[in-house]
Amino acid sequence: MSEIWGRRREEGMWINHYCSRHSILLVGEGDFSFSRALAMAFGSATNIVATSFDTHDRLMKNYKNAYANLGILEIMGATLIHGVDATQMRAHPHLQFLRFHRIVYNFPHAGFHGKEDNPDLIELHRRLVHGFLTNASTMLCPEGEIHITHKTTTPFNSWKIEDLALDCSLLCIGRDDFKIEDYPGYQNKRGSGLRPDDPFLLGECCTFRFKQFPRIRRDFRPEHYVPSCSDECHWIFGRYLDHVEDTFGMNMSNDEVCFVVREALRVGYETYMGLFSSGHGRPLRGFIDILEELHAISALRSKRLLQMLSRLDRQADFNEWGP
């Protein structure tokens, strides 16, 4: 653990995935002991923005160590914000213009409203996580990451967090086993119900790490990376690329467009086959039918764009030369 915690590197102090040179947003903090653990590892908290859904008064009522933890964080330079809804945080006046290298939500939970295997409660949890990811995805620095620590046993694995992230255009880049001892002083809390200050059984859990899908760089050439696909899919895909110039114009090279669309095809194929959820494949014929439909729609879209451009050209000629 000593090799993980607080090891010094040239670029700053590190504790697992977090560095003192990162701008870090912590969401849904309980007694703020996780924020304190990071601050103690860094020797400073000036790079930390720590938020809670609870108001300050409720924190003081619910958590016996909240007062001490908040006091230490304030002395060490942290920004502390209370009453922050994770599903609306990008509109918060103190957060809307900030961008972060790491956005962290440990053990998101919509509250104790019945048994955890209740489908309605699972849906409440999923809405919370989806709302958080939707907001967090717009608050990242380039190459920034979103981290969610979550239980991986039944029924918690039915939240399908990776599927929710995919729906928010986020790519899972890692699932790392979470060990609470790696964060000295951190105490997980129930957070709601009759015993909010009590810990809950962790069991098997991990930290999901997400990044935004990579965008094409202007200096990038896709010969360095060509996603593989079946001959049949490539045949359909090739017909789609015949409309590259009609759809994209000349601002992007054919190679760049080829890379972008092939990457979209790869992600779509993985989504269709269910590689992020049950792992059970679906008939390839159905995916090919979808590609055929996409091709037809793309052709119609290209035709429509050409018609619109033609009308604009005629209007421009009319404005310049008259009838």
PDB file of C-alpha atoms in Angstrom:
ATOM      1  CA  MET A   1       0.000   0.000   0.000  1.00  0.00           C
ATOM      2  CA  SER A   2       2.900   2.344   0.708  1.00  0.00           C
ATOM      3  CA  GLU A   3       3.834   2.114  -2.980  1.00  0.00           C
ATOM      4  CA  ILE A   4       0.332   3.262  -3.939  1.00  0.00           C
ATOM      5  CA  TRP A   5      -0.381   5.902  -1.339  1.00  0.00           C
ATOM      6  CA  GLY A   6       1.294   9.247  -1.580  1.00  0.00           C
ATOM      7  CA  ARG A   7       4.124   8.172  -3.883  1.00  0.00           C
ATOM      8  CA  ARG A   8       6.008  11.136  -5.254  1.00  0.00           C
ATOM      9  CA  ARG A   9       6.499  11.609  -8.956  1.00  0.00           C
ATOM     10  CA  GLU A  10       7.922  14.510 -10.872  1.00  0.00           C
ATOM     11  CA  GLU A  11       4.434  15.657 -11.837  1.00  0.00           C
ATOM     12  CA  GLY A  12       3.049  15.672  -8.279  1.00  0.00           C
ATOM     13  CA  MET A  13       1.828  13.527  -5.419  1.00  0.00           C
ATOM     14  CA  TRP A  14      -0.274  10.497  -6.357  1.00  0.00           C
ATOM     15  CA  ILE A  15      -2.792   8.290  -4.597  1.00  0.00           C
ATOM     16  CA  ASN A  16      -4.015   5.599  -6.989  1.00  0.00           C
ATOM     17  CA  HIS A  17      -5.702   7.354  -9.942  1.00  0.00           C
ATOM     18  CA  TYR A  18      -5.467  10.853  -8.470  1.00  0.00           C
ATOM     19  CA  CYS A  19      -2.676  13.403  -8.593  1.00  0.00           C
ATOM     20  CA  SER A  20      -2.127  16.693  -6.806  1.00  0.00           C
ATOM     21  CA  ARG A  21      -1.828  18.321 -10.237  1.00  0.00           C
ATOM     22  CA  HIS A  22      -5.299  17.145 -11.277  1.00  0.00           C
ATOM     23  CA  SER A  23      -8.320  19.372 -10.859  1.00  0.00           C
ATOM     24  CA  ILE A  24     -10.696  16.999  -9.070  1.00  0.00           C
ATOM     25  CA  LEU A  25     -14.462  17.221  -8.570  1.00  0.00           C
ATOM     26  CA  LEU A  26     -15.917  14.946  -5.893  1.00  0.00           C
ATOM     27  CA  VAL A  27     -19.663  14.387  -6.118  1.00  0.00           C
ATOM     28  CA  GLY A  28     -22.093  13.072  -3.510  1.00  0.00           C
ATOM     29  CA  GLU A  29     -19.679  13.152  -0.578  1.00  0.00           C
ATOM     30  CA  GLY A  30     -21.009  11.830   2.741  1.00  0.00           C
ATOM     31  CA  ASP A  31     -18.881  12.882   5.709  1.00  0.00           C
ATOM     32  CA  PHE A  32     -16.169  14.173   3.313  1.00  0.00           C
ATOM     33  CA  SER A  33     -13.680  11.564   4.518  1.00  0.00           C
ATOM     34  CA  PHE A  34     -12.757  10.580   0.946  1.00  0.00           C
ATOM     35  CA  SER A  35     -11.958  14.200   0.110  1.00  0.00           C
ATOM     36  CA  ARG A  36      -9.879  14.385   3.263  1.00  0.00           C
ATOM     37  CA  ALA A  37      -8.002  11.190   2.314  1.00  0.00           C
ATOM     38  CA  LEU A  38      -6.985  12.722  -1.022  1.00  0.00           C
ATOM     39  CA  ALA A  39      -6.007  16.018   0.591  1.00  0.00           C
ATOM     40  CA  MET A  40      -3.819  14.292   3.170  1.00  0.00           C
ATOM     41  CA  ALA A  41      -2.072  12.304   0.421  1.00  0.00           C
ATOM     42  CA  PHE A  42      -1.458  15.460  -1.626  1.00  0.00           C
ATOM     43  CA  GLY A  43      -0.480  17.639   1.315  1.00  0.00           C
ATOM     44  CA  SER A  44      -2.936  20.214  -0.021  1.00  0.00           C
ATOM     45  CA  ALA A  45      -6.549  20.465  -1.169  1.00  0.00           C
ATOM     46  CA  THR A  46      -6.329  23.485  -3.455  1.00  0.00           C
ATOM     47  CA  ASN A  47      -7.021  21.245  -6.468  1.00  0.00           C
ATOM     48  CA  ILE A  48     -10.157  19.695  -4.914  1.00  0.00           C
ATOM     49  CA  VAL A  49     -13.772  20.765  -5.323  1.00  0.00           C
ATOM     50  CA  ALA A  50     -15.809  18.602  -2.939  1.00  0.00           C
ATOM     51  CA  THR A  51     -19.607  18.622  -3.080  1.00  0.00           C
ATOM     52  CA  SER A  52     -22.487  17.020  -1.223  1.00  0.00           C
ATOM     53  CA  PHE A  53     -26.154  16.573  -1.978  1.00  0.00           C
ATOM     54  CA  ASP A  54     -26.900  17.360   1.670  1.00  0.00           C
ATOM     55  CA  THR A  55     -26.985  20.918   2.925  1.00  0.00           C
ATOM     56  CA  HIS A  56     -24.382  21.993   5.476  1.00  0.00           C
ATOM     57  CA  ASP A  57     -26.916  21.804   8.310  1.00  0.00           C
ATOM     58  CA  ARG A  58     -27.942  18.275   7.377  1.00  0.00           C
ATOM     59  CA  LEU A  59     -24.306  17.192   7.172  1.00  0.00           C
ATOM     60  CA  MET A  60     -23.736  18.406  10.716  1.00  0.00           C
ATOM     61  CA  LYS A  61     -26.799  16.456  11.844  1.00  0.00           C
ATOM     62  CA  ASN A  62     -26.089  13.224   9.958  1.00  0.00           C
ATOM     63  CA  TYR A  63     -22.317  12.715  10.311  1.00  0.00           C
ATOM     64  CA  LYS A  64     -20.358  13.003  13.531  1.00  0.00           C
ATOM     65  CA  ASN A  65     -17.025  13.547  11.718  1.00  0.00           C
ATOM     66  CA  ALA A  66     -18.290  15.975   9.087  1.00  0.00           C
ATOM     67  CA  TYR A  67     -17.403  19.079  11.092  1.00  0.00           C
ATOM     68  CA  ALA A  68     -13.780  17.986  11.601  1.00  0.00           C
ATOM     69  CA  ASN A  69     -13.333  16.787   8.012  1.00  0.00           C
ATOM     70  CA  LEU A  70     -14.754  19.985   6.547  1.00  0.00           C
ATOM     71  CA  GLY A  71     -12.570  22.074   8.827  1.00  0.00           C
ATOM     72  CA  ILE A  72      -9.409  20.285   7.707  1.00  0.00           C
ATOM     73  CA  LEU A  73     -10.376  20.553   4.044  1.00  0.00           C
ATOM     74  CA  GLU A  74     -11.082  24.257   4.384  1.00  0.00           C
ATOM     75  CA  ILE A  75      -7.714  24.875   6.045  1.00  0.00           C
ATOM     76  CA  MET A  76      -5.984  22.902   3.267  1.00  0.00           C
ATOM     77  CA  GLY A  77      -7.621  25.028   0.572  1.00  0.00           C
ATOM     78  CA  ALA A  78     -10.478  22.896  -0.768  1.00  0.00           C
ATOM     79  CA  THR A  79     -13.566  24.389  -2.368  1.00  0.00           C
ATOM     80  CA  LEU A  80     -16.626  23.045  -0.524  1.00  0.00           C
ATOM     81  CA  ILE A  81     -20.122  23.233  -2.016  1.00  0.00           C
ATOM     82  CA  HIS A  82     -23.289  21.801  -0.472  1.00  0.00           C
ATOM     83  CA  GLY A  83     -26.750  21.113  -1.857  1.00  0.00           C
ATOM     84  CA  VAL A  84     -25.434  19.976  -5.258  1.00  0.00           C
ATOM     85  CA  ASP A  85     -27.662  17.670  -7.320  1.00  0.00           C
ATOM     86  CA  ALA A  86     -25.446  15.302  -9.336  1.00  0.00           C
ATOM     87  CA  THR A  87     -28.029  15.206 -12.131  1.00  0.00           C
ATOM     88  CA  GLN A  88     -28.052  19.008 -12.551  1.00  0.00           C
ATOM     89  CA  MET A  89     -24.576  20.021 -11.417  1.00  0.00           C
ATOM     90  CA  ARG A  90     -23.366  21.414 -14.747  1.00  0.00           C
ATOM     91  CA  ALA A  91     -25.854  24.270 -14.287  1.00  0.00           C
ATOM     92  CA  HIS A  92     -24.704  25.054 -10.734  1.00  0.00           C
ATOM     93  CA  PRO A  93     -23.445  28.662 -10.597  1.00  0.00           C
ATOM     94  CA  HIS A  94     -20.183  27.635  -8.901  1.00  0.00           C
ATOM     95  CA  LEU A  95     -19.506  24.724 -11.280  1.00  0.00           C
ATOM     96  CA  GLN A  96     -20.857  25.620 -14.706  1.00  0.00           C
ATOM     97  CA  PHE A  97     -17.646  27.223 -15.986  1.00  0.00           C
ATOM     98  CA  LEU A  98     -15.194  24.748 -14.419  1.00  0.00           C
ATOM     99  CA  ARG A  99     -13.522  21.774 -16.100  1.00  0.00           C
ATOM    100  CA  PHE A 100     -11.880  18.841 -14.343  1.00  0.00           C
ATOM    101  CA  HIS A 101      -9.277  16.139 -14.922  1.00  0.00           C
ATOM    102  CA  ARG A 102     -11.150  13.759 -12.612  1.00  0.00           C
ATOM    103  CA  ILE A 103     -14.837  13.683 -11.650  1.00  0.00           C
ATOM    104  CA  VAL A 104     -15.505  11.117  -8.924  1.00  0.00           C
ATOM    105  CA  TYR A 105     -18.758   9.677  -7.574  1.00  0.00           C
ATOM    106  CA  ASN A 106     -18.292   6.949  -4.980  1.00  0.00           C
ATOM    107  CA  PHE A 107     -21.191   4.546  -4.461  1.00  0.00           C
ATOM    108  CA  PRO A 108     -24.040   6.555  -6.015  1.00  0.00           C
ATOM    109  CA  HIS A 109     -27.370   5.635  -4.457  1.00  0.00           C
ATOM    110  CA  ALA A 110     -30.884   7.005  -4.900  1.00  0.00           C
ATOM    111  CA  GLY A 111     -31.917   6.165  -1.328  1.00  0.00           C
ATOM    112  CA  PHE A 112     -33.363   3.271   0.633  1.00  0.00           C
ATOM    113  CA  HIS A 113     -36.860   2.800  -0.766  1.00  0.00           C
ATOM    114  CA  GLY A 114     -37.203  -0.960  -0.521  1.00  0.00           C
ATOM    115  CA  LYS A 115     -35.172  -4.031  -1.385  1.00  0.00           C
ATOM    116  CA  GLU A 116     -32.213  -3.445  -3.677  1.00  0.00           C
ATOM    117  CA  ASP A 117     -33.427  -6.070  -6.159  1.00  0.00           C
ATOM    118  CA  ASN A 118     -36.705  -4.210  -6.692  1.00  0.00           C
ATOM    119  CA  PRO A 119     -36.883  -3.266 -10.413  1.00  0.00           C
ATOM    120  CA  ASP A 120     -38.386   0.141  -9.633  1.00  0.00           C
ATOM    121  CA  LEU A 121     -35.585   0.961  -7.192  1.00  0.00           C
ATOM    122  CA  ILE A 122     -32.960  -0.241  -9.661  1.00  0.00           C
ATOM    123  CA  GLU A 123     -34.466   2.112 -12.230  1.00  0.00           C
ATOM    124  CA  LEU A 124     -34.207   5.000  -9.741  1.00  0.00           C
ATOM    125  CA  HIS A 125     -30.524   4.200  -9.226  1.00  0.00           C
ATOM    126  CA  ARG A 126     -29.942   4.010 -12.980  1.00  0.00           C
ATOM    127  CA  ARG A 127     -31.609   7.390 -13.526  1.00  0.00           C
ATOM    128  CA  LEU A 128     -29.325   8.921 -10.918  1.00  0.00           C
ATOM    129  CA  VAL A 129     -26.195   7.478 -12.521  1.00  0.00           C
ATOM    130  CA  HIS A 130     -27.318   8.401 -16.032  1.00  0.00           C
ATOM    131  CA  GLY A 131     -28.069  11.960 -14.948  1.00  0.00           C
ATOM    132  CA  PHE A 132     -24.665  12.218 -13.304  1.00  0.00           C
ATOM    133  CA  LEU A 133     -22.854  10.895 -16.378  1.00  0.00           C
ATOM    134  CA  THR A 134     -24.801  13.217 -18.670  1.00  0.00           C
ATOM    135  CA  ASN A 135     -23.667  16.206 -16.615  1.00  0.00           C
ATOM    136  CA  ALA A 136     -20.126  15.048 -15.889  1.00  0.00           C
ATOM    137  CA  SER A 137     -19.407  14.307 -19.555  1.00  0.00           C
ATOM    138  CA  THR A 138     -19.702  18.045 -20.306  1.00  0.00           C
ATOM    139  CA  MET A 139     -17.414  19.081 -17.433  1.00  0.00           C
ATOM    140  CA  LEU A 140     -14.214  17.249 -18.366  1.00  0.00           C
ATOM    141  CA  CYS A 141     -10.877  18.645 -19.441  1.00  0.00           C
ATOM    142  CA  PRO A 142      -9.398  17.073 -22.579  1.00  0.00           C
ATOM    143  CA  GLU A 143      -8.324  13.538 -21.644  1.00  0.00           C
ATOM    144  CA  GLY A 144     -10.232  13.872 -18.352  1.00  0.00           C
ATOM    145  CA  GLU A 145     -11.858  10.865 -16.686  1.00  0.00           C
ATOM    146  CA  ILE A 146     -15.103  10.119 -14.851  1.00  0.00           C
ATOM    147  CA  HIS A 147     -14.867   7.583 -12.022  1.00  0.00           C
ATOM    148  CA  ILE A 148     -17.741   5.686 -10.416  1.00  0.00           C
ATOM    149  CA  THR A 149     -17.039   3.259  -7.588  1.00  0.00           C
ATOM    150  CA  HIS A 150     -19.802   0.689  -7.324  1.00  0.00           C
ATOM    151  CA  LYS A 151     -20.609  -2.788  -6.057  1.00  0.00           C
ATOM    152  CA  THR A 152     -20.310  -5.498  -8.700  1.00  0.00           C
ATOM    153  CA  THR A 153     -22.339  -8.274  -7.077  1.00  0.00           C
ATOM    154  CA  THR A 154     -26.032  -9.047  -7.614  1.00  0.00           C
ATOM    155  CA  PRO A 155     -28.303  -7.051  -7.694  1.00  0.00           C
ATOM    156  CA  PHE A 156     -25.997  -4.044  -8.075  1.00  0.00           C
ATOM    157  CA  ASN A 157     -24.514  -5.331 -11.322  1.00  0.00           C
ATOM    158  CA  SER A 158     -27.991  -5.019 -12.871  1.00  0.00           C
ATOM    159  CA  TRP A 159     -27.543  -1.232 -12.895  1.00  0.00           C
ATOM    160  CA  LYS A 160     -25.420  -1.831 -16.031  1.00  0.00           C
ATOM    161  CA  ILE A 161     -23.285   1.238 -15.488  1.00  0.00           C
ATOM    162  CA  GLU A 162     -21.219   0.660 -18.624  1.00  0.00           C
ATOM    163  CA  ASP A 163     -24.368   0.699 -20.753  1.00  0.00           C
ATOM    164  CA  LEU A 164     -25.434   3.973 -19.145  1.00  0.00           C
ATOM    165  CA  ALA A 165     -22.025   5.474 -19.897  1.00  0.00           C
ATOM    166  CA  LEU A 166     -22.163   4.322 -23.496  1.00  0.00           C
ATOM    167  CA  ASP A 167     -25.493   6.107 -23.862  1.00  0.00           C
ATOM    168  CA  CYS A 168     -23.677   9.288 -22.758  1.00  0.00           C
ATOM    169  CA  SER A 169     -20.913   8.823 -25.373  1.00  0.00           C
ATOM    170  CA  LEU A 170     -18.452   7.651 -22.729  1.00  0.00           C
ATOM    171  CA  LEU A 171     -16.007   4.798 -23.196  1.00  0.00           C
ATOM    172  CA  CYS A 172     -15.055   2.510 -20.306  1.00  0.00           C
ATOM    173  CA  ILE A 173     -11.249   2.470 -20.143  1.00  0.00           C
ATOM    174  CA  GLY A 174     -10.881   0.416 -16.971  1.00  0.00           C
ATOM    175  CA  ARG A 175     -12.485  -1.463 -14.087  1.00  0.00           C
ATOM    176  CA  ASP A 176     -10.183  -1.533 -11.077  1.00  0.00           C
ATOM    177  CA  ASP A 177     -10.818  -3.404  -7.841  1.00  0.00           C
ATOM    178  CA  PHE A 178     -11.609  -0.930  -5.086  1.00  0.00           C
ATOM    179  CA  LYS A 179      -9.858  -1.387  -1.732  1.00  0.00           C
ATOM    180  CA  ILE A 180     -10.854   1.032   0.992  1.00  0.00           C
ATOM    181  CA  GLU A 181      -7.483   0.640   2.719  1.00  0.00           C
ATOM    182  CA  ASP A 182      -5.867   2.381  -0.256  1.00  0.00           C
ATOM    183  CA  TYR A 183      -7.500   5.595   1.008  1.00  0.00           C
ATOM    184  CA  PRO A 184      -6.494   5.941   4.678  1.00  0.00           C
ATOM    185  CA  GLY A 185      -9.204   7.637   6.700  1.00  0.00           C
ATOM    186  CA  TYR A 186     -12.003   7.071   4.185  1.00  0.00           C
ATOM    187  CA  GLN A 187     -15.223   5.793   5.753  1.00  0.00           C
ATOM    188  CA  ASN A 188     -18.077   4.755   3.487  1.00  0.00           C
ATOM    189  CA  LYS A 189     -21.500   5.834   4.744  1.00  0.00           C
ATOM    190  CA  ARG A 190     -25.099   4.814   4.101  1.00  0.00           C
ATOM    191  CA  GLY A 191     -25.926   8.475   3.568  1.00  0.00           C
ATOM    192  CA  SER A 192     -29.694   8.264   3.994  1.00  0.00           C
ATOM    193  CA  GLY A 193     -32.367   6.451   5.939  1.00  0.00           C
ATOM    194  CA  LEU A 194     -32.484   6.143   9.712  1.00  0.00           C
ATOM    195  CA  ARG A 195     -28.740   5.481  10.113  1.00  0.00           C
ATOM    196  CA  PRO A 196     -26.943   7.723   7.589  1.00  0.00           C
ATOM    197  CA  ASP A 197     -23.647   7.689   9.528  1.00  0.00           C
ATOM    198  CA  ASP A 198     -23.380   3.888   9.580  1.00  0.00           C
ATOM    199  CA  PRO A 199     -21.064   2.132   7.113  1.00  0.00           C
ATOM    200  CA  PHE A 200     -22.435  -0.392   4.637  1.00  0.00           C
ATOM    201  CA  LEU A 201     -20.916  -3.714   3.662  1.00  0.00           C
ATOM    202  CA  LEU A 202     -18.667  -3.149   0.676  1.00  0.00           C
ATOM    203  CA  GLY A 203     -18.132  -6.678  -0.607  1.00  0.00           C
ATOM    204  CA  GLU A 204     -16.833  -6.876  -4.161  1.00  0.00           C
ATOM    205  CA  CYS A 205     -16.689  -3.477  -5.804  1.00  0.00           C
ATOM    206  CA  CYS A 206     -14.638  -1.657  -8.383  1.00  0.00           C
ATOM    207  CA  THR A 207     -13.947   1.769  -9.807  1.00  0.00           C
ATOM    208  CA  PHE A 208     -15.263   2.213 -13.344  1.00  0.00           C
ATOM    209  CA  ARG A 209     -13.195   4.712 -15.320  1.00  0.00           C
ATOM    210  CA  PHE A 210     -14.690   6.481 -18.341  1.00  0.00           C
ATOM    211  CA  LYS A 211     -13.456   8.894 -20.983  1.00  0.00           C
ATOM    212  CA  GLN A 212     -15.176  10.683 -23.810  1.00  0.00           C
ATOM    213  CA  PHE A 213     -15.019   8.916 -27.151  1.00  0.00           C
ATOM    214  CA  PRO A 214     -11.884  10.114 -28.962  1.00  0.00           C
ATOM    215  CA  ARG A 215     -12.374  12.817 -31.554  1.00  0.00           C
ATOM    216  CA  ILE A 216     -10.423  12.797 -34.769  1.00  0.00           C
ATOM    217  CA  ARG A 217      -7.325  15.013 -34.745  1.00  0.00           C
ATOM    218  CA  ARG A 218      -6.612  17.137 -37.778  1.00  0.00           C
ATOM    219  CA  ASP A 219      -3.045  15.762 -37.968  1.00  0.00           C
ATOM    220  CA  PHE A 220      -4.105  12.128 -37.522  1.00  0.00           C
ATOM    221  CA  ARG A 221      -4.053   9.623 -40.359  1.00  0.00           C
ATOM    222  CA  PRO A 222      -5.956   6.377 -39.840  1.00  0.00           C
ATOM    223  CA  GLU A 223      -3.379   4.127 -41.496  1.00  0.00           C
ATOM    224  CA  HIS A 224      -2.033   3.691 -37.951  1.00  0.00           C
ATOM    225  CA  TYR A 225      -5.309   2.129 -36.831  1.00  0.00           C
ATOM    226  CA  VAL A 226      -7.817   0.287 -38.997  1.00  0.00           C
ATOM    227  CA  PRO A 227     -10.694  -1.319 -37.035  1.00  0.00           C
ATOM    228  CA  SER A 228     -11.450  -4.815 -38.234  1.00  0.00           C
ATOM    229  CA  CYS A 229     -14.878  -5.840 -39.486  1.00  0.00           C
ATOM    230  CA  SER A 230     -16.357  -8.651 -41.523  1.00  0.00           C
ATOM    231  CA  ASP A 231     -16.245  -8.602 -45.329  1.00  0.00           C
ATOM    232  CA  GLU A 232     -20.018  -8.289 -45.482  1.00  0.00           C
ATOM    233  CA  CYS A 233     -20.084  -5.319 -43.097  1.00  0.00           C
ATOM    234  CA  HIS A 234     -17.202  -3.724 -44.971  1.00  0.00           C
ATOM    235  CA  TRP A 235     -19.075  -4.120 -48.248  1.00  0.00           C
ATOM    236  CA  ILE A 236     -22.072  -2.237 -46.838  1.00  0.00           C
ATOM    237  CA  PHE A 237     -19.811   0.286 -45.173  1.00  0.00           C
ATOM    238  CA  GLY A 238     -17.926   0.924 -48.391  1.00  0.00           C
ATOM    239  CA  ARG A 239     -21.134   1.921 -50.144  1.00  0.00           C
ATOM    240  CA  TYR A 240     -21.772   4.424 -47.376  1.00  0.00           C
ATOM    241  CA  LEU A 241     -18.336   5.972 -47.927  1.00  0.00           C
ATOM    242  CA  ASP A 242     -19.275   6.673 -51.545  1.00  0.00           C
ATOM    243  CA  HIS A 243     -21.273   9.580 -50.114  1.00  0.00           C
ATOM    244  CA  VAL A 244     -18.393  11.069 -48.109  1.00  0.00           C
ATOM    245  CA  GLU A 245     -18.005  14.232 -50.121  1.00  0.00           C
ATOM    246  CA  ASP A 246     -21.765  14.761 -50.406  1.00  0.00           C
ATOM    247  CA  THR A 247     -22.201  14.415 -46.644  1.00  0.00           C
ATOM    248  CA  PHE A 248     -19.058  16.022 -45.240  1.00  0.00           C
ATOM    249  CA  GLY A 249     -17.810  18.248 -48.046  1.00  0.00           C
ATOM    250  CA  MET A 250     -14.067  18.748 -48.448  1.00  0.00           C
ATOM    251  CA  ASN A 251     -13.268  19.896 -44.893  1.00  0.00           C
ATOM    252  CA  MET A 252     -12.223  16.374 -43.968  1.00  0.00           C
ATOM    253  CA  SER A 253     -10.185  13.988 -46.046  1.00  0.00           C
ATOM    254  CA  ASN A 254     -11.685  10.694 -47.142  1.00  0.00           C
ATOM    255  CA  ASP A 255      -9.246   8.883 -44.849  1.00  0.00           C
ATOM    256  CA  GLU A 256     -10.348  10.898 -41.828  1.00  0.00           C
ATOM    257  CA  VAL A 257     -14.024  10.348 -42.572  1.00  0.00           C
ATOM    258  CA  CYS A 258     -13.338   6.659 -43.127  1.00  0.00           C
ATOM    259  CA  PHE A 259     -11.761   6.414 -39.679  1.00  0.00           C
ATOM    260  CA  VAL A 260     -14.585   8.306 -37.955  1.00  0.00           C
ATOM    261  CA  VAL A 261     -17.342   6.259 -39.559  1.00  0.00           C
ATOM    262  CA  ARG A 262     -15.548   2.943 -39.071  1.00  0.00           C
ATOM    263  CA  GLU A 263     -15.106   3.748 -35.395  1.00  0.00           C
ATOM    264  CA  ALA A 264     -18.825   4.518 -35.165  1.00  0.00           C
ATOM    265  CA  LEU A 265     -19.511   1.195 -36.874  1.00  0.00           C
ATOM    266  CA  ARG A 266     -17.328  -0.660 -34.376  1.00  0.00           C
ATOM    267  CA  VAL A 267     -19.065   0.904 -31.386  1.00  0.00           C
ATOM    268  CA  GLY A 268     -22.468   0.268 -32.934  1.00  0.00           C
ATOM    269  CA  TYR A 269     -21.579  -3.373 -33.554  1.00  0.00           C
ATOM    270  CA  GLU A 270     -20.445  -3.877 -29.950  1.00  0.00           C
ATOM    271  CA  THR A 271     -23.594  -2.206 -28.672  1.00  0.00           C
ATOM    272  CA  TYR A 272     -25.830  -4.350 -30.890  1.00  0.00           C
ATOM    273  CA  MET A 273     -24.124  -7.581 -29.901  1.00  0.00           C
ATOM    274  CA  GLY A 274     -24.478  -6.723 -26.221  1.00  0.00           C
ATOM    275  CA  LEU A 275     -20.776  -6.882 -25.407  1.00  0.00           C
ATOM    276  CA  PHE A 276     -21.264  -4.328 -22.621  1.00  0.00           C
ATOM    277  CA  SER A 277     -24.062  -6.181 -20.865  1.00  0.00           C
ATOM    278  CA  SER A 278     -25.102  -9.805 -20.981  1.00  0.00           C
ATOM    279  CA  GLY A 279     -22.359 -10.986 -23.297  1.00  0.00           C
ATOM    280  CA  HIS A 280     -24.837 -13.008 -25.383  1.00  0.00           C
ATOM    281  CA  GLY A 281     -24.528 -12.267 -29.065  1.00  0.00           C
ATOM    282  CA  ARG A 282     -27.372 -11.422 -31.412  1.00  0.00           C
ATOM    283  CA  PRO A 283     -27.837 -12.536 -35.025  1.00  0.00           C
ATOM    284  CA  LEU A 284     -25.446 -10.719 -37.349  1.00  0.00           C
ATOM    285  CA  ARG A 285     -28.169 -10.521 -39.989  1.00  0.00           C
ATOM    286  CA  GLY A 286     -30.084  -8.041 -37.843  1.00  0.00           C
ATOM    287  CA  PHE A 287     -27.084  -5.737 -37.596  1.00  0.00           C
ATOM    288  CA  ILE A 288     -26.567  -5.887 -41.347  1.00  0.00           C
ATOM    289  CA  ASP A 289     -30.226  -4.945 -41.844  1.00  0.00           C
ATOM    290  CA  ILE A 290     -29.636  -1.906 -39.640  1.00  0.00           C
ATOM    291  CA  LEU A 291     -26.609  -0.940 -41.727  1.00  0.00           C
ATOM    292  CA  GLU A 292     -28.668  -1.260 -44.901  1.00  0.00           C
ATOM    293  CA  GLU A 293     -31.235   1.085 -43.376  1.00  0.00           C
ATOM    294  CA  LEU A 294     -28.475   3.492 -42.328  1.00  0.00           C
ATOM    295  CA  HIS A 295     -27.104   3.491 -45.851  1.00  0.00           C
ATOM    296  CA  ALA A 296     -30.514   4.269 -47.327  1.00  0.00           C
ATOM    297  CA  ILE A 297     -31.092   7.089 -44.845  1.00  0.00           C
ATOM    298  CA  SER A 298     -27.612   8.488 -45.517  1.00  0.00           C
ATOM    299  CA  ALA A 299     -28.233   8.488 -49.257  1.00  0.00           C
ATOM    300  CA  LEU A 300     -31.519  10.361 -48.770  1.00  0.00           C
ATOM    301  CA  ARG A 301     -29.807  12.791 -46.421  1.00  0.00           C
ATOM    302  CA  SER A 302     -27.061  13.474 -48.958  1.00  0.00           C
ATOM    303  CA  LYS A 303     -29.661  14.081 -51.651  1.00  0.00           C
ATOM    304  CA  ARG A 304     -31.541  16.441 -49.361  1.00  0.00           C
ATOM    305  CA  LEU A 305     -28.358  18.374 -48.528  1.00  0.00           C
ATOM    306  CA  LEU A 306     -27.494  18.738 -52.206  1.00  0.00           C
ATOM    307  CA  GLN A 307     -30.979  20.087 -52.915  1.00  0.00           C
ATOM    308  CA  MET A 308     -30.638  22.621 -50.099  1.00  0.00           C
ATOM    309  CA  LEU A 309     -27.189  23.707 -51.318  1.00  0.00           C
ATOM    310  CA  SER A 310     -28.528  24.090 -54.842  1.00  0.00           C
ATOM    311  CA  ARG A 311     -31.334  26.348 -53.609  1.00  0.00           C
ATOM    312  CA  LEU A 312     -28.858  28.411 -51.580  1.00  0.00           C
ATOM    313  CA  ASP A 313     -26.626  28.822 -54.645  1.00  0.00           C
ATOM    314  CA  ARG A 314     -29.575  29.988 -56.729  1.00  0.00           C
ATOM    315  CA  GLN A 315     -30.618  32.408 -53.982  1.00  0.00           C
ATOM    316  CA  ALA A 316     -27.070  33.785 -53.764  1.00  0.00           C
ATOM    317  CA  ASP A 317     -26.972  34.302 -57.545  1.00  0.00           C
ATOM    318  CA  PHE A 318     -30.335  36.041 -57.421  1.00  0.00           C
ATOM    319  CA  ASN A 319     -29.190  38.371 -54.620  1.00  0.00           C
ATOM    320  CA  GLU A 320     -26.002  39.246 -56.488  1.00  0.00           C
ATOM    321  CA  TRP A 321     -27.264  39.603 -60.051  1.00  0.00           C
ATOM    322  CA  GLY A 322     -30.999  40.083 -59.669  1.00  0.00           C
ATOM    323  CA  PRO A 323     -33.752  38.338 -61.672  1.00  0.00           C
TER     324      PRO A 323
END
